[in-house]
GROMACS .gro file of C-alpha atoms in nm:
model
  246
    1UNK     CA    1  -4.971  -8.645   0.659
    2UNK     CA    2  -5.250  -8.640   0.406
    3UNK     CA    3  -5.231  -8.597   0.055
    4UNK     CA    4  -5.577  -8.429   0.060
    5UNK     CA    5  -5.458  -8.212   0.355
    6UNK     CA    6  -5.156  -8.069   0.188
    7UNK     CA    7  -5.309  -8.054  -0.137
    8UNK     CA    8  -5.624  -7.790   0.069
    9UNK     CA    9  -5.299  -7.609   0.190
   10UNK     CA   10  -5.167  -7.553  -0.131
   11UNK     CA   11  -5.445  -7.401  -0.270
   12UNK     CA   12  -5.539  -7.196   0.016
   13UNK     CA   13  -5.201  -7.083  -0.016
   14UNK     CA   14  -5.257  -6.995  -0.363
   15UNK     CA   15  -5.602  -6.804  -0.312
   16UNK     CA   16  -5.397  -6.634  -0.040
   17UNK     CA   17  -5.197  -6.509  -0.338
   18UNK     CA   18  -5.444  -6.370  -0.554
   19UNK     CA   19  -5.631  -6.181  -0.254
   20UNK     CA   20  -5.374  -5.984  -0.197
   21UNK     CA   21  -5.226  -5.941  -0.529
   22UNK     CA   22  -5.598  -5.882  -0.662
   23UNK     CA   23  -5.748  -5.472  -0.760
   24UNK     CA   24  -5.873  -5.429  -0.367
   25UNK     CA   25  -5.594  -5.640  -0.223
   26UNK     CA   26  -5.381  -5.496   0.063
   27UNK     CA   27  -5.064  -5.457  -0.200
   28UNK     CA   28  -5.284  -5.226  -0.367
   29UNK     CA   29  -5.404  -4.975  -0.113
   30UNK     CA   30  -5.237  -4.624  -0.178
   31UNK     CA   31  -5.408  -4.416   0.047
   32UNK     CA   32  -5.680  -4.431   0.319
   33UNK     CA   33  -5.845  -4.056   0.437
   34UNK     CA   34  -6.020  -3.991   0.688
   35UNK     CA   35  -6.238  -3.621   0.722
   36UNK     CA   36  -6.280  -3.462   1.036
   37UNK     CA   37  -6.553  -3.600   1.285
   38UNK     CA   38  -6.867  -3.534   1.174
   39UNK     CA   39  -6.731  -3.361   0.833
   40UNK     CA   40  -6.901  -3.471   0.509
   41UNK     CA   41  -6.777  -3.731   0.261
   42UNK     CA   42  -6.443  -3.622   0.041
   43UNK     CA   43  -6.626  -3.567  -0.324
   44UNK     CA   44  -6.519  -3.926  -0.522
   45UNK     CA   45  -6.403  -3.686  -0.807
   46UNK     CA   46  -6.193  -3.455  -0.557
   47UNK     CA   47  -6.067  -3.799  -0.393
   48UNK     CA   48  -5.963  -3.941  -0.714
   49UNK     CA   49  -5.752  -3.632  -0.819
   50UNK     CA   50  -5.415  -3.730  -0.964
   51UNK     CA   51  -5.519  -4.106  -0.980
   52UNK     CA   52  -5.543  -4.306  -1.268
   53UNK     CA   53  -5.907  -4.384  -1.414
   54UNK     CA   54  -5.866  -4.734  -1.337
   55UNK     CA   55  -5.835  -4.682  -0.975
   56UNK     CA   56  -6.036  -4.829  -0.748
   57UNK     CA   57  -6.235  -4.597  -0.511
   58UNK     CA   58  -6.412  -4.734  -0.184
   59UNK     CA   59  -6.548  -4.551   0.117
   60UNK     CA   60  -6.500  -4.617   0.493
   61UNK     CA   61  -6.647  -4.556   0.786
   62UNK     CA   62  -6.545  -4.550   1.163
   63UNK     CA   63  -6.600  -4.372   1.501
   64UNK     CA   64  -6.393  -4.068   1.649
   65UNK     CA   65  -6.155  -4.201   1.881
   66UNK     CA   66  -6.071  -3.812   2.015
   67UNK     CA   67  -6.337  -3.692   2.187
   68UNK     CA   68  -6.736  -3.685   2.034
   69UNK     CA   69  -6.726  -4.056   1.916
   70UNK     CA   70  -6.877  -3.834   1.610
   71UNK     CA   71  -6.851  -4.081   1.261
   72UNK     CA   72  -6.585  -4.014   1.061
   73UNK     CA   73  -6.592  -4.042   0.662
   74UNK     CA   74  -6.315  -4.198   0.483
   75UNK     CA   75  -6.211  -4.304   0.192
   76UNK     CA   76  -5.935  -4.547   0.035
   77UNK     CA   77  -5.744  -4.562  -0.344
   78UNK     CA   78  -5.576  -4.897  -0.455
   79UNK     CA   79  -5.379  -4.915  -0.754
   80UNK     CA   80  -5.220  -5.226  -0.893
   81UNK     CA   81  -4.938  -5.003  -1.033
   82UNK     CA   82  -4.887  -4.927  -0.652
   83UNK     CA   83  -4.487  -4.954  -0.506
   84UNK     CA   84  -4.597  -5.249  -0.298
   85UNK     CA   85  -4.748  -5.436  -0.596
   86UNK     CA   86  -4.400  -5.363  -0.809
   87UNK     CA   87  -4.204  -5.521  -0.509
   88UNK     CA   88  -4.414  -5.769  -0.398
   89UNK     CA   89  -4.198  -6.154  -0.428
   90UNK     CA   90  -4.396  -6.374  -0.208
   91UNK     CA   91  -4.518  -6.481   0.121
   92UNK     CA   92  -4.337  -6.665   0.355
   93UNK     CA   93  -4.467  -6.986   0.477
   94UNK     CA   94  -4.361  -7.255   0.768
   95UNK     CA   95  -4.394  -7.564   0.608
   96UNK     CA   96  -4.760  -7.756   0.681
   97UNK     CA   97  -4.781  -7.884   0.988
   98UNK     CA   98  -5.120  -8.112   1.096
   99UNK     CA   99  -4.942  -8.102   1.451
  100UNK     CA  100  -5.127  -7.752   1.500
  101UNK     CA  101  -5.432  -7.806   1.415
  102UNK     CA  102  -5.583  -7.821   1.741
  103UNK     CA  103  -5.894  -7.908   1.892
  104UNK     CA  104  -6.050  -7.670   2.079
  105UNK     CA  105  -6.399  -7.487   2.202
  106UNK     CA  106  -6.584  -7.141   2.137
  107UNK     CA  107  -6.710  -7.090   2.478
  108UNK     CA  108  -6.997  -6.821   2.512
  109UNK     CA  109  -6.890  -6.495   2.726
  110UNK     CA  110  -7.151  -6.270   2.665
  111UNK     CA  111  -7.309  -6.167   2.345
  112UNK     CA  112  -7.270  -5.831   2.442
  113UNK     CA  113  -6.893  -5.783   2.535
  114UNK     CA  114  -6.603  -5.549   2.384
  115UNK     CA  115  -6.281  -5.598   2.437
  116UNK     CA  116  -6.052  -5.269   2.344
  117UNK     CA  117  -5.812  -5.365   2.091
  118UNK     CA  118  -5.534  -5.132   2.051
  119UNK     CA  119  -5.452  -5.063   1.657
  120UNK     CA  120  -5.147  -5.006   1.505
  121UNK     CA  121  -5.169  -4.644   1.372
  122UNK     CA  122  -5.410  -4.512   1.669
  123UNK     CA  123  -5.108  -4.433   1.889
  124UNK     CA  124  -5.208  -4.632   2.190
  125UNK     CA  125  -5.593  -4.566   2.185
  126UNK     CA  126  -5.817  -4.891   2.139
  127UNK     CA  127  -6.103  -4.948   1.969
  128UNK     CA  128  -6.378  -5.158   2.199
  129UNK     CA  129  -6.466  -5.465   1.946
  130UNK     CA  130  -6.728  -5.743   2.017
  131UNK     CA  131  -6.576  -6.035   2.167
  132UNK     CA  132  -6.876  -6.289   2.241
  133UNK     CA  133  -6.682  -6.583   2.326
  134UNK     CA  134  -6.313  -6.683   2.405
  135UNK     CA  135  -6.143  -6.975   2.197
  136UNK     CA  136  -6.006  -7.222   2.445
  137UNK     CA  137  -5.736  -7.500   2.376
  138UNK     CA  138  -5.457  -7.665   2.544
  139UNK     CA  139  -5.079  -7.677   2.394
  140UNK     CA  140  -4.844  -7.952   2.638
  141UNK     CA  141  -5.133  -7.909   2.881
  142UNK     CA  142  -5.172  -7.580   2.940
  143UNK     CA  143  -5.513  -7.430   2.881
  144UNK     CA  144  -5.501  -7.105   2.683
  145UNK     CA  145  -5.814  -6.874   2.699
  146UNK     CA  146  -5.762  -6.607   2.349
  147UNK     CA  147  -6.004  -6.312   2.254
  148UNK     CA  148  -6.133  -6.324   1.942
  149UNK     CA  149  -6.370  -6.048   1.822
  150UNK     CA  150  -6.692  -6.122   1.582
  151UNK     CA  151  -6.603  -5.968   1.176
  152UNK     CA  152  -6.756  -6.069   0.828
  153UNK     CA  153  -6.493  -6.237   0.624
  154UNK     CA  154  -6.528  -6.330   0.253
  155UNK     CA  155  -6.925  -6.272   0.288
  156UNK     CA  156  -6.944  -6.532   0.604
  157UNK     CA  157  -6.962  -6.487   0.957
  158UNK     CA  158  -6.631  -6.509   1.131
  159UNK     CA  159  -6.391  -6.505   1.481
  160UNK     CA  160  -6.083  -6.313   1.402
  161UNK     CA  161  -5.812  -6.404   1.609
  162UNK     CA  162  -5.532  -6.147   1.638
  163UNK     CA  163  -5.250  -6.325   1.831
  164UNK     CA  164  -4.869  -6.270   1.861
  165UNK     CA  165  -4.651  -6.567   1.966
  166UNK     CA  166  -4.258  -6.625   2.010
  167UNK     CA  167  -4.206  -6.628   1.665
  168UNK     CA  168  -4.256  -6.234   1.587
  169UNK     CA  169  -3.977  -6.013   1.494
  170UNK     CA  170  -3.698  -6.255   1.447
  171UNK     CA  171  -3.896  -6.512   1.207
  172UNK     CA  172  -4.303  -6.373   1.158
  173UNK     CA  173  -4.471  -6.041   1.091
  174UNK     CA  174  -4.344  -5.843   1.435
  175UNK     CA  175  -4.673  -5.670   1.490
  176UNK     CA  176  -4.866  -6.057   1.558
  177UNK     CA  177  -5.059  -6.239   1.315
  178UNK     CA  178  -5.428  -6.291   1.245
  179UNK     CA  179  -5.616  -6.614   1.197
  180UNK     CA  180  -5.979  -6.618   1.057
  181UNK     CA  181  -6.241  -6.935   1.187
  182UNK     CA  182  -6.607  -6.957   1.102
  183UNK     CA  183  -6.803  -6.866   1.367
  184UNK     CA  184  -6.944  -7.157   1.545
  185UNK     CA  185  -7.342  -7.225   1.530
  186UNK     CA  186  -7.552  -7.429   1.755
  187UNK     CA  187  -7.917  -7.595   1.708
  188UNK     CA  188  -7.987  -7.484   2.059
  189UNK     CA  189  -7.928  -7.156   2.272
  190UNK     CA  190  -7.677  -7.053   2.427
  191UNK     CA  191  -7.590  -6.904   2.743
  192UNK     CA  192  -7.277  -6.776   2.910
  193UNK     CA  193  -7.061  -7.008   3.011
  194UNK     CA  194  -7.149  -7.245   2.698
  195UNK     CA  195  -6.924  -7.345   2.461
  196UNK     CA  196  -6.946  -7.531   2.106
  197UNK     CA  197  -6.629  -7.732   1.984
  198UNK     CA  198  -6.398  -7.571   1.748
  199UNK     CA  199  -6.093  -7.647   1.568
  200UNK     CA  200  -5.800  -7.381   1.570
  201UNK     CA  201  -5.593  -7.452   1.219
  202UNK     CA  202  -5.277  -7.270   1.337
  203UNK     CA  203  -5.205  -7.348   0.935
  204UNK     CA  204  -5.426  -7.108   0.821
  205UNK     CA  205  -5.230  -6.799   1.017
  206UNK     CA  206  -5.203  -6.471   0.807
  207UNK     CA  207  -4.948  -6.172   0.772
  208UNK     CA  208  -5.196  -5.871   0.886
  209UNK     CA  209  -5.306  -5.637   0.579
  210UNK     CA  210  -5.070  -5.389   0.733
  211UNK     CA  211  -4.782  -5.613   0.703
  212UNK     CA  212  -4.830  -5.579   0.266
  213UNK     CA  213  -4.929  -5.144   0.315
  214UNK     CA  214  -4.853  -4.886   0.514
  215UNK     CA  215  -5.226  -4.750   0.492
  216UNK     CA  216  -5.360  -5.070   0.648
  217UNK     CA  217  -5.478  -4.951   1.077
  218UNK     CA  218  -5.437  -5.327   1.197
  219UNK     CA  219  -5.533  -5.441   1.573
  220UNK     CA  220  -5.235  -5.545   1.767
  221UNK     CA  221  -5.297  -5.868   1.952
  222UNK     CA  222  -5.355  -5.784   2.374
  223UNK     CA  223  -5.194  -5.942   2.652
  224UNK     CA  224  -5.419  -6.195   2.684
  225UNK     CA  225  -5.339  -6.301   2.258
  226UNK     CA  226  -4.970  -6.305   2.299
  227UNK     CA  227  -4.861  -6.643   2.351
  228UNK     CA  228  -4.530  -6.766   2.536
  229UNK     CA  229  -4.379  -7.029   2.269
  230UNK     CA  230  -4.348  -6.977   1.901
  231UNK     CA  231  -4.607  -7.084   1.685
  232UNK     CA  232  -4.434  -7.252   1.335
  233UNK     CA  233  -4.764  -7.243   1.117
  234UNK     CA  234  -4.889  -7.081   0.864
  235UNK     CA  235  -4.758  -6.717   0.747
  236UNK     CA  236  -4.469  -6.559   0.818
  237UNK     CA  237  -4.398  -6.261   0.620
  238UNK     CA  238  -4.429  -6.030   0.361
  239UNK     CA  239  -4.104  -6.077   0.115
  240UNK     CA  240  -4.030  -5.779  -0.168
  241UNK     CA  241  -3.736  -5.715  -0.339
  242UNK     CA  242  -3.431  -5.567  -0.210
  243UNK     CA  243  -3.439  -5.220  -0.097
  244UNK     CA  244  -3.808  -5.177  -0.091
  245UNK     CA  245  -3.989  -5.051   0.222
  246UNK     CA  246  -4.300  -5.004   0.339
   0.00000   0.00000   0.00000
């Protein structure tokens, strides 16, 4: 194993750390609102009612899932006084293994596609999110074909890979795991059926934001995402001190 390798680990495991324990980090969210389909903004002042002055305040947007597909306005409070922060111990981790880190390609779909993504709070409704390519790779010679759907990340261009394995419930985050890649670029065009390499760092696999609030609305991963062995990589739970729920 490299000593580079494990050193990139450890700090990636340590930026981990202070993303989620940082002012907007998922330990801090309090409270996400949403207004009725095409309703008006909550007032910031009305929103931050009984909420300290250093509370952050951000605003949110998504479509109706009920009926209209009207927008509807919301809003969400983090606090770094929050219950979660208070409990929060540590994350979880399998220890670093380079045996999955896999090679694998992006291979062009359609630039237009949407896959529906059932979330975790929508009570079996899915959300259709743009899937332009599957990520391909083989594990003991079986070729795996996996949605993942186009997001912005950090700033950057990214595949988000929401995926569930054997590994969830009894040793990982039950409700699957995510895994962010840069999105692939090529110096020519592509057209479906096209595919750039890639390579899947099974490392790098996170506890969802819901996993650290209860005000998190994470995608669950489909049928095609849930994988038939366990996956010993990267994340596997939230930990907080005894007693303490989400």
């Amino acid at each position: 194993m490299s000593s580079t390798a494990l050193l990139e680990h450890e700090d990636w495991i340590a930026a981990r750390r202070r993303k989620v324990t940082a002012p907007d980090g998922a330990l801090s969210l309090v409270l996400t609102h949403w207004s009725p389909a095409g309703q008006p903004p909550v007032d910031e002042s009305e929103a931050r009612a009984g909420h300290p002055d250093d509370a952050l305040f951000t605003r949110l947007q998504r479509a109706d899932l009920d009926s209209t597909g009207l927008t509807q306005e919301g809003y969400r409070i983090w606090r770094q006084d929050s219950p979660a922060q208070q409990a929060f111990e540590e994350i979880e981790y399998y220890d670093y293994d380079p045996a999955w880190i896999l090679p694998g390609r992006f291979e062009l779909v359609d630039e237009e596609r949407v896959v529906p993504f059932e979330h975790i709070k929508d009570a079996g409704a899915t959300r259709a999110l743009p899937v332009s390519g599957d990520l391909v790779f083989e594990v003991d010679g079986t070729e795996y074909r996996l949605n993942a759907f186009d997001t912005v990340y950090g700033g950057h261009a990214k595949l988000q890979l929401v995926f569930g394995d054997r590994t969830n419930g009894a040793e990982s985050y039950g409700a699957g795991r995510f895994l962010f890649l840069d999105h692939p670029t090529s110096d020519r065009a592509l057209t479906p059926g096209d595919s750039i390499p890639i390579t899947i760092d099974f490392n790098r696999a996170t506890v969802p934001p819901c996993g650290f609030s209860n005000q998190m609305n994470c995608p669950l991963p489909p049928l095609q995402n849930r994988l038939p062995f366990p996956i010993r990589a990267g994340e596997k739970r939230v930990r907080f001190a005894d007693g303490f729920t989400l």
